[in-house]
Amino acid sequence: MGGRPPRAVPGGGRAAYPMVGACDDDLMQRRRGTTPRAPHPAARSLADDLRHRTDEQLTTLLLARPDLARPTPADVVALAARATTRTSVQRALERLDRGQLQTVEALVVAAEPNRAGTAAVEDVAALLGGDPTEALDRLWSVGLVWWTSSGPHPVRAVTEVLGPHPGGLGLPAGEVSSEYAAHTPPLPDDLPALLAEAPVAARAILDTLTWGPPIGAVPPSGPAHQGASWLVTHGLCAPSGIGHITLVREVGLALRGGRLHREPALQAPALTDAQVDPAVADRVAGAGARDLLGLLDQLGDLWTALPPRVLRSGALGVRDLAGLARSLDVETAQAGWLAEVALAAGLIADDGELTPAFSPTPEFDVWRSRSAGARWATVAQAWWESPRAAYLVGTAPNGGATVGALGPEVRWPAVRGVRADVLGELAGLPAGTAPSAESVIERLLWRRPLGDRRALTDAAEAVLREAEWLGARALGTLTSLGRALVDRVPTAELAAAADATLPASVDHVLLQADLTAIAPGPLDGALGRFMRLVSDVESRGGATVLRLSGESVRRALDTGWTADEVLDTLRDSSRTPVPQPLDYLVRDVARRHGQTRVGAATAYIRSDDEAVLAALLADRSLARAVLRRIAPTVLVSQADPATLVEVLRAGGYSPARESFDGTVVVERPATRRARPPVARPAPEPTLSPVDAALVRSVVATLRNAPERPVAGAAPPVTLSGSPQETSALLRQAVSDSLAVWIGYADSNGRTARHLVRPVRIDGGRVYAVSGESDSEQLFMLHRITGATTG
């Protein structure tokens, strides 16, 4: 391959690319030997930087990076060593927004040519195309950057975590293999002319690699192979493994016009919003919250009468979930969420029986006896703090098994952070501001650039939807209850706010001639339970429409109510007279109720009216009951009594069950409650949150820690100890994050003393942070002549 010879560089070095975009004034300033004053005190290391921070600044650091506070570091040097570990830095980077992450990438790129690892603020600003001051301040406050007299210095682990291609740039020219050292990149002034001469295939490759990823595969032959060869020959690209090339970093920056990112995002994207009346939103949210309480009440009643079984996986069956959705008249997704919220609030649980089922707990009875506000506060806080993502129910993440409601696969602790971010974004807006869901999600993705885009989008959409169901969000805006929830107000205050927002309960209904009853508000207590028993919800809203039917009246009669008791209770509870059609309905159902009685023979049917039994025998829909007359007024069946009753009811008859002594059996649902666990697996370990109180105690410990000797100073006592004692002391130092003095023999037999903080001991090797450095060093255990804590 032929090509233009590389241009000579004065001094015999390679072609150097100045930082594109630096203004002339800045260049003149640097030539005069002056630099802008650093916004933070200059330090020699991160430990030195932390040592000079105020208590408030250390508190900010520990609250932003809670992993640094537990266990409590022994002193500032231990804190610095922990803050520069790869795992901790990775967590800190994941908490950065897109603007801060772009600033970190620009800082690493700008510091690359400087062996000291320090970048000039002007170079960072040129790469970003904007002012990085605010982002740099944030990076300093969270301990990812410390300042020298020359500028900001990223901690070493940042470069490792970002990888070899920060900002999608390729290999720096200084790291190109010596085999291709002759192919130096062209100078910036020569680049336009060289690109004009480039073959079409070479130009296409450059267009593909410019904005990353900077590595591309090269075919074994053809125009693309020839274009890649031309790029390598002219120093624009360098080989990167077999069959691959990488765009030289300096060339990539020049092609980008000196900018590191195609779309700089130092500022959060704007929210597309509308304005609504906060009072109207609160009223809508209050109605939704009341509906939530009613649905949870209904769920508890349904699972009291017929608890669904727990599958072997620990989840709720798909059919049981679909049945719950039909009974509550809600979508399956909302039914799954209701079950998950009830589980999180402790209202339902696995009863732990031989045949386990999900049953209401004793806490459910206590909960339903409280005020509406207290009930809502309990449920809302349980949802806010729950590590379970109900929206995963019915999905198959990563192509695996379908996630079942109430099962272990629903657990995803990260969803708590998504709730806090999404609702926190809404809480930061003025009351009544209703941003679109799309713009809120875009803002969330900007705040979490390293997160999985699809997973975050699904989670954010679910949080917004669930907040509507809960009453924390209405008409697109965060309600007063939602703001109180985000602010983590005490439970009593949250309950009081909910009592003031939720519609007050009513103590009456309005009976209509079309066999409906209108509840002009929420029904609580005994009246609410009676109306749920004797009627079915037809529609919800500002007023609830209840439908009374033969089936619902029979349900009340089955539990022991008489026709007169039902009518008297309706009369006492209604502001309107009992309509004549309703009176006829109740009395007609009561008249027919129990005319046919079922007992066990395996099962028998008896009636004083022989014509009724004749009709039963002639009814083909009852053929599966295999009825046989054994007396003029008695029939028997092979079915058990419960099944026979259901068959007759399905055929349009209204039988009543009869006991052995001939009395009518009153059908009341068995009240099942999950027993408190006696011998259960140990609960998951929980940690107290890293809050302001804990952080203040950590800062006090750091301030009270004894001053470490300066590296190189003689220890106060003589180093001594057998190899066993030395090893034990070093392991203790690892466990307690202590600094120790060690004597260390080099390969020439000379012994020197080092002040180190051991991090780990592995295979005869001691990995330790030496002095005030923030990087680990390796010491061979057999060369350590002694140790002491001084």
GROMACS .gro file of C-alpha atoms in nm, residues 284-439:
model
  156
  284VAL     CA    1  -6.006   1.362   4.152
  285ALA     CA    2  -5.723   1.200   4.348
  286GLY     CA    3  -5.941   1.175   4.658
  287ALA     CA    4  -6.207   0.988   4.464
  288GLY     CA    5  -5.944   0.754   4.323
  289ALA     CA    6  -5.799   0.693   4.669
  290ARG     CA    7  -6.145   0.609   4.800
  291ASP     CA    8  -6.193   0.362   4.516
  292LEU     CA    9  -5.862   0.203   4.611
  293LEU     CA   10  -5.975   0.150   4.971
  294GLY     CA   11  -6.302   0.001   4.851
  295LEU     CA   12  -6.127  -0.238   4.616
  296LEU     CA   13  -5.892  -0.355   4.893
  297ASP     CA   14  -6.192  -0.410   5.121
  298GLN     CA   15  -6.358  -0.615   4.849
  299LEU     CA   16  -6.040  -0.813   4.789
  300GLY     CA   17  -6.021  -0.900   5.157
  301ASP     CA   18  -6.384  -1.016   5.160
  302LEU     CA   19  -6.338  -1.228   4.848
  303TRP     CA   20  -6.028  -1.400   4.983
  304THR     CA   21  -6.190  -1.447   5.322
  305ALA     CA   22  -6.467  -1.649   5.159
  306LEU     CA   23  -6.247  -1.835   4.911
  307PRO     CA   24  -5.872  -1.797   4.959
  308PRO     CA   25  -5.673  -1.872   4.641
  309ARG     CA   26  -5.407  -2.140   4.662
  310VAL     CA   27  -5.037  -2.063   4.665
  311LEU     CA   28  -4.857  -2.223   4.373
  312ARG     CA   29  -4.539  -2.421   4.422
  313SER     CA   30  -4.347  -2.121   4.294
  314GLY     CA   31  -4.496  -1.912   4.575
  315ALA     CA   32  -4.708  -1.706   4.334
  316LEU     CA   33  -5.077  -1.654   4.269
  317GLY     CA   34  -5.228  -1.858   3.986
  318VAL     CA   35  -5.313  -1.691   3.657
  319ARG     CA   36  -5.677  -1.806   3.681
  320ASP     CA   37  -5.706  -1.673   4.034
  321LEU     CA   38  -5.572  -1.337   3.923
  322ALA     CA   39  -5.813  -1.325   3.629
  323GLY     CA   40  -6.098  -1.419   3.864
  324LEU     CA   41  -5.998  -1.139   4.102
  325ALA     CA   42  -5.998  -0.891   3.813
  326ARG     CA   43  -6.349  -1.001   3.708
  327SER     CA   44  -6.481  -0.981   4.064
  328LEU     CA   45  -6.337  -0.633   4.118
  329ASP     CA   46  -6.429  -0.520   3.765
  330VAL     CA   47  -6.078  -0.391   3.692
  331GLU     CA   48  -5.805  -0.471   3.443
  332THR     CA   49  -5.576  -0.765   3.520
  333ALA     CA   50  -5.279  -0.531   3.561
  334GLN     CA   51  -5.460  -0.330   3.827
  335ALA     CA   52  -5.578  -0.646   4.002
  336GLY     CA   53  -5.218  -0.767   4.024
  337TRP     CA   54  -5.111  -0.429   4.161
  338LEU     CA   55  -5.386  -0.438   4.424
  339ALA     CA   56  -5.274  -0.782   4.538
  340GLU     CA   57  -4.912  -0.668   4.556
  341VAL     CA   58  -5.004  -0.355   4.754
  342ALA     CA   59  -5.211  -0.563   4.996
  343LEU     CA   60  -4.915  -0.797   5.042
  344ALA     CA   61  -4.673  -0.506   5.097
  345ALA     CA   62  -4.908  -0.351   5.355
  346GLY     CA   63  -4.938  -0.682   5.542
  347LEU     CA   64  -5.311  -0.716   5.468
  348ILE     CA   65  -5.273  -1.060   5.304
  349ALA     CA   66  -5.016  -1.335   5.337
  350ASP     CA   67  -4.946  -1.700   5.281
  351ASP     CA   68  -5.137  -1.866   5.566
  352GLY     CA   69  -4.873  -2.139   5.603
  353GLU     CA   70  -5.127  -2.423   5.613
  354LEU     CA   71  -5.065  -2.773   5.476
  355THR     CA   72  -5.241  -2.657   5.161
  356PRO     CA   73  -5.124  -2.296   5.162
  357ALA     CA   74  -5.348  -2.015   5.046
  358PHE     CA   75  -5.335  -1.637   5.035
  359SER     CA   76  -5.560  -1.516   5.316
  360PRO     CA   77  -5.623  -1.185   5.489
  361THR     CA   78  -5.413  -1.140   5.801
  362PRO     CA   79  -5.530  -1.021   6.143
  363GLU     CA   80  -5.382  -0.684   6.044
  364PHE     CA   81  -5.653  -0.662   5.777
  365ASP     CA   82  -5.926  -0.647   6.042
  366VAL     CA   83  -5.731  -0.380   6.233
  367TRP     CA   84  -5.669  -0.185   5.914
  368ARG     CA   85  -6.032  -0.174   5.801
  369SER     CA   86  -6.139  -0.043   6.144
  370ARG     CA   87  -5.924   0.271   6.108
  371SER     CA   88  -6.018   0.600   5.947
  372ALA     CA   89  -6.001   0.634   5.571
  373GLY     CA   90  -5.696   0.859   5.594
  374ALA     CA   91  -5.507   0.617   5.817
  375ARG     CA   92  -5.591   0.329   5.584
  376TRP     CA   93  -5.470   0.523   5.282
  377ALA     CA   94  -5.149   0.630   5.457
  378THR     CA   95  -5.069   0.267   5.542
  379VAL     CA   96  -5.122   0.153   5.185
  380ALA     CA   97  -4.940   0.450   5.028
  381GLN     CA   98  -4.630   0.413   5.244
  382ALA     CA   99  -4.624   0.039   5.181
  383TRP     CA  100  -4.631   0.104   4.805
  384TRP     CA  101  -4.363   0.374   4.828
  385GLU     CA  102  -4.122   0.153   5.023
  386SER     CA  103  -4.201  -0.180   4.857
  387PRO     CA  104  -3.916  -0.345   4.662
  388ARG     CA  105  -4.172  -0.525   4.445
  389ALA     CA  106  -4.248  -0.416   4.088
  390ALA     CA  107  -4.610  -0.514   4.026
  391TYR     CA  108  -4.592  -0.417   3.659
  392LEU     CA  109  -4.373  -0.721   3.594
  393VAL     CA  110  -4.670  -0.952   3.662
  394GLY     CA  111  -4.764  -1.134   3.341
  395THR     CA  112  -4.440  -1.046   3.163
  396ALA     CA  113  -4.150  -1.276   3.074
  397PRO     CA  114  -3.827  -1.078   3.130
  398ASN     CA  115  -3.534  -1.190   2.917
  399GLY     CA  116  -3.749  -1.458   2.757
  400GLY     CA  117  -3.780  -1.654   3.081
  401ALA     CA  118  -4.082  -1.782   3.269
  402THR     CA  119  -4.388  -1.562   3.312
  403VAL     CA  120  -4.381  -1.363   3.635
  404GLY     CA  121  -4.669  -1.446   3.868
  405ALA     CA  122  -4.837  -1.207   4.108
  406LEU     CA  123  -4.721  -1.230   4.472
  407GLY     CA  124  -4.429  -1.450   4.363
  408PRO     CA  125  -4.059  -1.398   4.434
  409GLU     CA  126  -3.983  -1.288   4.075
  410VAL     CA  127  -4.175  -0.964   4.129
  411ARG     CA  128  -3.906  -0.839   4.365
  412TRP     CA  129  -3.689  -0.568   4.205
  413PRO     CA  130  -3.547  -0.330   4.468
  414ALA     CA  131  -3.438  -0.076   4.205
  415VAL     CA  132  -3.802   0.017   4.150
  416ARG     CA  133  -3.794   0.221   4.472
  417GLY     CA  134  -3.535   0.450   4.317
  418VAL     CA  135  -3.746   0.485   4.002
  419ARG     CA  136  -4.049   0.585   4.213
  420ALA     CA  137  -3.840   0.843   4.398
  421ASP     CA  138  -3.697   0.984   4.073
  422VAL     CA  139  -4.026   1.001   3.882
  423LEU     CA  140  -4.240   1.147   4.160
  424GLY     CA  141  -3.950   1.363   4.278
  425GLU     CA  142  -3.936   1.514   3.929
  426LEU     CA  143  -4.306   1.601   3.955
  427ALA     CA  144  -4.262   1.732   4.310
  428GLY     CA  145  -4.002   1.980   4.186
  429LEU     CA  146  -4.263   2.151   3.966
  430PRO     CA  147  -4.513   2.411   4.083
  431ALA     CA  148  -4.848   2.276   4.202
  432GLY     CA  149  -5.087   2.222   3.913
  433THR     CA  150  -4.813   2.162   3.654
  434ALA     CA  151  -4.900   1.855   3.450
  435PRO     CA  152  -4.605   1.745   3.232
  436SER     CA  153  -4.662   1.484   2.967
  437ALA     CA  154  -4.558   1.129   3.051
  438GLU     CA  155  -4.319   1.125   2.755
  439SER     CA  156  -4.128   1.431   2.874
   0.00000   0.00000   0.00000
